GROMACS .gro file of C-alpha atoms in nm:
model
  316
    1MET     CA    1  -1.346  -2.713   2.864
    2THR     CA    2  -1.325  -3.081   2.806
    3GLY     CA    3  -1.007  -3.210   2.649
    4VAL     CA    4  -1.185  -3.336   2.337
    5ASN     CA    5  -1.232  -2.978   2.225
    6ARG     CA    6  -0.861  -2.896   2.229
    7ARG     CA    7  -0.731  -2.810   1.885
    8SER     CA    8  -0.492  -3.069   1.744
    9VAL     CA    9  -0.519  -3.325   2.023
   10LEU     CA   10  -0.574  -3.568   1.737
   11ALA     CA   11  -0.283  -3.411   1.552
   12ALA     CA   12  -0.056  -3.480   1.845
   13ALA     CA   13  -0.166  -3.842   1.864
   14VAL     CA   14  -0.124  -3.904   1.492
   15ALA     CA   15   0.212  -3.730   1.484
   16GLY     CA   16   0.332  -3.940   1.775
   17ALA     CA   17   0.224  -4.257   1.604
   18ALA     CA   18   0.391  -4.143   1.285
   19GLY     CA   19   0.737  -4.071   1.473
   20LEU     CA   20  -2.081  -1.026   0.618
   21THR     CA   21  -2.013  -0.864   0.398
   22GLY     CA   22  -2.188  -1.043   0.684
   23LEU     CA   23  -2.394  -0.867   0.948
   24GLY     CA   24  -2.166  -0.645   1.151
   25ALA     CA   25  -1.848  -0.749   0.970
   26LEU     CA   26  -1.556  -0.508   0.972
   27PRO     CA   27  -1.479  -0.352   0.634
   28ALA     CA   28  -1.210  -0.528   0.436
   29GLY     CA   29  -0.991  -0.220   0.470
   30ALA     CA   30  -0.986  -0.245   0.850
   31ALA     CA   31  -0.862  -0.603   0.839
   32GLY     CA   32  -0.607  -0.505   0.577
   33ARG     CA   33  -0.470  -0.221   0.788
   34ALA     CA   34  -0.423  -0.459   1.081
   35ARG     CA   35  -0.217  -0.685   0.857
   36ALA     CA   36  -0.015  -0.402   0.705
   37ALA     CA   37   0.128  -0.302   1.044
   38GLY     CA   38   0.399  -0.571   1.014
   39GLY     CA   39   0.246  -0.917   1.027
   40ARG     CA   40  -0.064  -1.065   1.189
   41VAL     CA   41  -0.072  -1.151   1.558
   42VAL     CA   42  -0.359  -1.398   1.583
   43VAL     CA   43  -0.481  -1.526   1.920
   44TYR     CA   44  -0.699  -1.836   1.964
   45TYR     CA   45  -0.949  -1.801   2.248
   46GLN     CA   46  -1.101  -2.134   2.350
   47THR     CA   47  -1.077  -2.156   2.728
   48GLN     CA   48  -1.331  -1.900   2.839
   49TYR     CA   49  -1.339  -2.038   3.192
   50ALA     CA   50  -1.039  -2.163   3.391
   51ASP     CA   51  -1.121  -2.318   3.729
   52ASP     CA   52  -1.466  -2.160   3.696
   53ASP     CA   53  -1.320  -1.811   3.658
   54TYR     CA   54  -1.412  -1.622   3.342
   55VAL     CA   55  -1.114  -1.539   3.119
   56SER     CA   56  -1.165  -1.207   2.943
   57PRO     CA   57  -0.972  -1.133   2.621
   58LEU     CA   58  -0.993  -0.757   2.672
   59GLY     CA   59  -0.635  -0.736   2.798
   60LEU     CA   60  -0.531  -0.769   2.434
   61THR     CA   61  -0.660  -0.420   2.360
   62GLU     CA   62  -0.641  -0.265   2.706
   63HIS     CA   63  -0.265  -0.319   2.703
   64ALA     CA   64  -0.216  -0.226   2.335
   65THR     CA   65  -0.053  -0.561   2.262
   66GLY     CA   66  -0.064  -0.537   1.884
   67ALA     CA   67  -0.297  -0.838   1.852
   68THR     CA   68  -0.461  -0.811   1.510
   69HIS     CA   69  -0.719  -1.094   1.517
   70VAL     CA   70  -0.894  -1.314   1.775
   71ILE     CA   71  -1.038  -1.654   1.689
   72VAL     CA   72  -1.301  -1.789   1.926
   73ALA     CA   73  -1.308  -2.168   1.947
   74ALA     CA   74  -1.445  -2.416   1.891
   75VAL     CA   75  -1.771  -2.428   1.697
   76HIS     CA   76  -1.918  -2.774   1.643
   77LEU     CA   77  -2.203  -2.891   1.423
   78ASN     CA   78  -2.383  -3.179   1.593
   79ASP     CA   79  -2.636  -3.433   1.473
   80VAL     CA   80  -2.973  -3.273   1.413
   81GLY     CA   81  -3.216  -3.449   1.644
   82GLY     CA   82  -2.934  -3.586   1.857
   83PRO     CA   83  -2.873  -3.537   2.230
   84HIS     CA   84  -2.681  -3.211   2.181
   85PRO     CA   85  -2.787  -2.878   2.031
   86PRO     CA   86  -2.712  -2.866   1.658
   87VAL     CA   87  -2.454  -2.587   1.711
   88THR     CA   88  -2.231  -2.564   2.015
   89VAL     CA   89  -1.933  -2.358   2.120
   90ASN     CA   90  -1.717  -2.617   2.290
   91ASP     CA   91  -1.970  -2.806   2.504
   92ASP     CA   92  -2.256  -2.557   2.525
   93PRO     CA   93  -2.499  -2.375   2.296
   94PRO     CA   94  -2.371  -2.032   2.194
   95GLU     CA   95  -2.666  -1.862   2.363
   96ALA     CA   96  -2.582  -2.018   2.703
   97GLU     CA   97  -2.570  -1.763   2.983
   98LYS     CA   98  -2.206  -1.853   3.056
   99TYR     CA   99  -2.111  -1.707   2.717
  100ALA     CA  100  -2.281  -1.370   2.768
  101PRO     CA  101  -1.962  -1.201   2.896
  102MET     CA  102  -1.761  -1.357   2.613
  103TRP     CA  103  -1.988  -1.220   2.340
  104ARG     CA  104  -1.990  -0.881   2.513
  105ASP     CA  105  -1.610  -0.871   2.527
  106LEU     CA  106  -1.571  -0.992   2.170
  107ASP     CA  107  -1.798  -0.711   2.056
  108ALA     CA  108  -1.572  -0.470   2.246
  109LEU     CA  109  -1.266  -0.610   2.068
  110ARG     CA  110  -1.435  -0.563   1.733
  111ALA     CA  111  -1.527  -0.206   1.825
  112ALA     CA  112  -1.157  -0.150   1.902
  113GLY     CA  113  -1.065  -0.266   1.552
  114VAL     CA  114  -0.973  -0.631   1.619
  115PRO     CA  115  -1.167  -0.869   1.389
  116VAL     CA  116  -1.314  -1.178   1.555
  117LEU     CA  117  -1.337  -1.510   1.372
  118ALA     CA  118  -1.492  -1.841   1.474
  119MET     CA  119  -1.288  -2.159   1.458
  120VAL     CA  120  -1.496  -2.447   1.323
  121GLY     CA  121  -1.405  -2.807   1.399
  122GLY     CA  122  -1.073  -2.901   1.554
  123ALA     CA  123  -0.997  -3.221   1.735
  124ALA     CA  124  -1.363  -3.299   1.806
  125GLN     CA  125  -1.460  -3.460   1.480
  126GLY     CA  126  -1.787  -3.467   1.291
  127SER     CA  127  -1.858  -3.110   1.182
  128PHE     CA  128  -1.686  -3.142   0.845
  129THR     CA  129  -1.813  -3.492   0.780
  130ARG     CA  130  -2.163  -3.351   0.820
  131LEU     CA  131  -2.085  -3.054   0.594
  132ASP     CA  132  -1.936  -3.293   0.339
  133ASN     CA  133  -2.219  -3.544   0.335
  134GLU     CA  134  -2.528  -3.339   0.428
  135PHE     CA  135  -2.438  -2.988   0.319
  136ASP     CA  136  -2.794  -2.864   0.274
  137THR     CA  137  -2.877  -2.959   0.633
  138TYR     CA  138  -2.566  -2.839   0.814
  139TYR     CA  139  -2.432  -2.544   0.617
  140PRO     CA  140  -2.733  -2.323   0.699
  141LEU     CA  141  -2.668  -2.387   1.070
  142LEU     CA  142  -2.311  -2.259   1.036
  143ARG     CA  143  -2.412  -1.965   0.815
  144ASP     CA  144  -2.684  -1.852   1.053
  145PHE     CA  145  -2.456  -1.883   1.357
  146LEU     CA  146  -2.192  -1.663   1.191
  147ARG     CA  147  -2.455  -1.404   1.107
  148GLU     CA  148  -2.629  -1.404   1.443
  149TYR     CA  149  -2.308  -1.350   1.639
  150ARG     CA  150  -2.167  -1.098   1.390
  151LEU     CA  151  -1.843  -1.285   1.329
  152ASP     CA  152  -1.591  -1.125   1.095
  153GLY     CA  153  -1.468  -1.457   0.962
  154ALA     CA  154  -1.443  -1.833   0.991
  155ASP     CA  155  -1.133  -2.045   1.055
  156LEU     CA  156  -1.178  -2.396   0.918
  157ASP     CA  157  -0.978  -2.645   1.128
  158VAL     CA  158  -1.038  -2.971   0.942
  159GLU     CA  159  -0.896  -3.261   1.144
  160GLU     CA  160  -1.100  -3.536   0.977
  161ASP     CA  161  -1.140  -3.665   0.624
  162MET     CA  162  -1.322  -3.429   0.392
  163SER     CA  163  -1.348  -3.451   0.016
  164GLN     CA  164  -1.186  -3.202  -0.221
  165GLU     CA  165  -1.528  -3.123  -0.359
  166GLY     CA  166  -1.668  -3.074  -0.010
  167ILE     CA  167  -1.411  -2.819   0.106
  168THR     CA  168  -1.436  -2.630  -0.224
  169ARG     CA  169  -1.814  -2.614  -0.193
  170LEU     CA  170  -1.783  -2.483   0.164
  171VAL     CA  171  -1.531  -2.215   0.067
  172ASP     CA  172  -1.750  -2.108  -0.226
  173ALA     CA  173  -2.063  -2.089  -0.010
  174LEU     CA  174  -1.901  -1.883   0.266
  175ARG     CA  175  -1.749  -1.641   0.018
  176ALA     CA  176  -2.079  -1.607  -0.172
  177ASP     CA  177  -2.286  -1.553   0.142
  178PHE     CA  178  -2.052  -1.319   0.330
  179GLY     CA  179  -1.867  -1.131   0.059
  180ASP     CA  180  -1.512  -1.015   0.010
  181GLY     CA  181  -1.482  -0.844   0.349
  182PHE     CA  182  -1.531  -1.173   0.534
  183LEU     CA  183  -1.210  -1.338   0.658
  184LEU     CA  184  -1.189  -1.702   0.550
  185THR     CA  185  -0.893  -1.894   0.689
  186LEU     CA  186  -0.793  -2.259   0.722
  187ALA     CA  187  -0.579  -2.425   0.988
  188PRO     CA  188  -0.382  -2.714   0.833
  189VAL     CA  189  -0.087  -2.882   0.996
  190GLY     CA  190   0.229  -2.720   0.864
  191THR     CA  191   0.343  -3.016   0.658
  192ALA     CA  192   0.017  -3.012   0.460
  193LEU     CA  193   0.152  -2.696   0.292
  194SER     CA  194   0.496  -2.837   0.217
  195GLY     CA  195   0.416  -3.170   0.054
  196GLY     CA  196   0.404  -3.376   0.374
  197GLY     CA  197   0.154  -3.523   0.617
  198ASN     CA  198  -0.203  -3.399   0.635
  199LEU     CA  199  -0.504  -3.452   0.864
  200SER     CA  200  -0.779  -3.320   0.638
  201GLY     CA  201  -0.816  -3.570   0.355
  202PHE     CA  202  -0.814  -3.309   0.078
  203ASP     CA  203  -0.513  -3.147  -0.090
  204TYR     CA  204  -0.447  -2.794   0.039
  205GLU     CA  205  -0.221  -2.706  -0.251
  206ARG     CA  206  -0.493  -2.803  -0.498
  207LEU     CA  207  -0.743  -2.601  -0.296
  208TYR     CA  208  -0.513  -2.301  -0.313
  209ARG     CA  209  -0.467  -2.340  -0.689
  210ASP     CA  210  -0.843  -2.356  -0.732
  211ARG     CA  211  -0.959  -2.102  -0.475
  212GLY     CA  212  -0.655  -1.907  -0.356
  213ASP     CA  213  -0.823  -1.571  -0.406
  214ALA     CA  214  -1.103  -1.677  -0.172
  215ILE     CA  215  -0.868  -1.779   0.112
  216SER     CA  216  -0.755  -1.498   0.340
  217TRP     CA  217  -0.465  -1.697   0.487
  218PHE     CA  218  -0.361  -2.026   0.646
  219ASN     CA  219  -0.302  -2.065   1.020
  220ALA     CA  220  -0.044  -2.342   0.975
  221GLN     CA  221   0.023  -2.554   1.284
  222PHE     CA  222   0.400  -2.583   1.331
  223TYR     CA  223   0.392  -2.805   1.641
  224ASN     CA  224   0.290  -3.154   1.756
  225GLY     CA  225   0.533  -3.306   1.507
  226TRP     CA  226   0.400  -3.117   1.204
  227GLY     CA  227   0.680  -2.862   1.192
  228SER     CA  228   0.867  -2.641   1.434
  229MET     CA  229   0.940  -2.278   1.499
  230GLU     CA  230   1.275  -2.353   1.664
  231SER     CA  231   1.413  -2.229   1.333
  232THR     CA  232   1.277  -2.096   1.006
  233ALA     CA  233   1.315  -2.432   0.829
  234SER     CA  234   0.953  -2.552   0.846
  235TYR     CA  235   0.814  -2.219   0.731
  236ASP     CA  236   1.079  -2.189   0.460
  237ALA     CA  237   0.975  -2.530   0.326
  238VAL     CA  238   0.624  -2.399   0.258
  239VAL     CA  239   0.739  -2.083   0.084
  240GLU     CA  240   1.006  -2.262  -0.121
  241ARG     CA  241   0.740  -2.471  -0.295
  242GLY     CA  242   0.654  -2.153  -0.478
  243LEU     CA  243   0.275  -2.180  -0.462
  244ILE     CA  244   0.150  -2.013  -0.142
  245PRO     CA  245   0.307  -1.672  -0.078
  246PRO     CA  246   0.435  -1.583   0.271
  247GLU     CA  247   0.167  -1.320   0.323
  248LYS     CA  248  -0.087  -1.603   0.328
  249VAL     CA  249   0.099  -1.828   0.574
  250VAL     CA  250   0.068  -1.750   0.946
  251ALA     CA  251   0.298  -1.956   1.168
  252GLY     CA  252   0.099  -2.137   1.437
  253VAL     CA  253   0.267  -2.206   1.772
  254LEU     CA  254   0.183  -2.320   2.122
  255THR     CA  255   0.172  -2.046   2.384
  256ASP     CA  256   0.235  -2.286   2.674
  257PRO     CA  257   0.377  -2.642   2.689
  258ALA     CA  258   0.046  -2.766   2.832
  259ASN     CA  259  -0.149  -2.663   2.523
  260GLY     CA  260  -0.031  -2.938   2.289
  261GLY     CA  261   0.143  -3.270   2.274
  262SER     CA  262   0.484  -3.136   2.175
  263GLY     CA  263   0.663  -2.857   2.000
  264TYR     CA  264   0.642  -2.567   2.245
  265VAL     CA  265   0.918  -2.316   2.169
  266GLU     CA  266   1.045  -2.094   2.449
  267LEU     CA  267   0.963  -1.731   2.385
  268PRO     CA  268   1.320  -1.599   2.334
  269ARG     CA  269   1.381  -1.863   2.066
  270LEU     CA  270   1.040  -1.803   1.909
  271THR     CA  271   1.084  -1.427   1.886
  272ALA     CA  272   1.429  -1.476   1.733
  273THR     CA  273   1.279  -1.706   1.468
  274LEU     CA  274   1.004  -1.456   1.396
  275GLY     CA  275   1.261  -1.182   1.349
  276GLU     CA  276   1.449  -1.401   1.103
  277LEU     CA  277   1.131  -1.478   0.910
  278VAL     CA  278   1.045  -1.109   0.882
  279GLY     CA  279   1.388  -1.052   0.731
  280LYS     CA  280   1.381  -1.354   0.497
  281HIS     CA  281   1.027  -1.329   0.363
  282PRO     CA  282   0.892  -0.985   0.272
  283GLY     CA  283   0.524  -0.983   0.354
  284PHE     CA  284   0.564  -1.253   0.623
  285GLY     CA  285   0.213  -1.350   0.727
  286GLY     CA  286   0.262  -1.339   1.102
  287VAL     CA  287   0.208  -1.573   1.396
  288ASP     CA  288  -0.086  -1.732   1.574
  289GLY     CA  289  -0.091  -1.868   1.927
  290TRP     CA  290  -0.284  -2.163   2.069
  291GLU     CA  291  -0.418  -2.046   2.306
  292PHE     CA  292  -0.490  -1.730   2.507
  293PHE     CA  293  -0.584  -1.813   2.866
  294ASN     CA  294  -0.246  -1.935   2.993
  295ALA     CA  295  -0.009  -1.785   2.735
  296GLN     CA  296   0.348  -1.733   2.851
  297PRO     CA  297   0.526  -1.528   2.976
  298GLY     CA  298   0.230  -1.381   3.165
  299GLY     CA  299   0.046  -1.706   3.227
  300ARG     CA  300  -0.307  -1.703   3.358
  301ALA     CA  301  -0.256  -1.375   3.543
  302GLU     CA  302  -0.146  -1.177   3.235
  303PRO     CA  303  -0.195  -1.392   2.922
  304TRP     CA  304  -0.200  -1.084   2.696
  305LYS     CA  305   0.178  -1.051   2.736
  306TRP     CA  306   0.240  -1.322   2.475
  307ALA     CA  307   0.077  -1.110   2.206
  308ALA     CA  308   0.278  -0.806   2.312
  309GLU     CA  309   0.608  -0.999   2.297
  310VAL     CA  310   0.553  -1.152   1.954
  311SER     CA  311   0.413  -0.828   1.816
  312ALA     CA  312   0.732  -0.649   1.923
  313ALA     CA  313   0.938  -0.920   1.751
  314LEU     CA  314   0.744  -0.879   1.425
  315ARG     CA  315   0.782  -0.506   1.428
  316GLY     CA  316   1.154  -0.505   1.508
   0.00000   0.00000   0.00000
């Protein structure tokens, strides 16, 4: 996919400059059991084609990796009446023939007990500005997409200015329309949860105070200058503020140095940090990886191995 769709490309640039019950949704209990096994292992799945070869996510279940959730990326809301379809997954409409094997495989993951969420937004800006300023036009497009493709949740990756009122309205609408079993996550940069820099415009701590019960968890990005998983320090800084509990903070990392501007942590160091976090923070929320197709140590041939390695670290 084109580079503009890569999550946190903007984050890397800014950091450098700065130094349903929806249709088909899994029951809430199924998602809860996945979490209870010892911490979430969340895999972002954006590159569905690498060098024109389809990348299937089914290795995550075929090899019993312990992956608990998959997030397909990235959903964009485009100008109604503009040159692009109003809803796209990366660069193409979700119904494009190229995505037929992806939707088939995602359904198979869900049947195997792995909830599938859709990441909205990311580095390609505009979706949340539209939701903020023209909610009645653009929210129904997002709602209907989530229903049509039987997604178990939405991951809101807001990398543009959005008002506090706008994000609260969006959270309220998704929770009202899809019910308590729907997974609703957000993907802030790590420092946005520890009193530091933020890419989203609104205050995440205020959002959590106001709507914490509606938020399933945060996929906090601890890379590209917004934190690190070389040690537990960045994660500790979030928990020590005393507002957001560890069970609602998933540590986001890069799975390959090529997937972000900076902050890749070699797997032996990462798994050691994860083991320390499990010991320090009862209920530790888990880890998410950006992204699947080239994840180390298996690389493009066996990208599922990343999930197996970090799952083993979480479970001792």
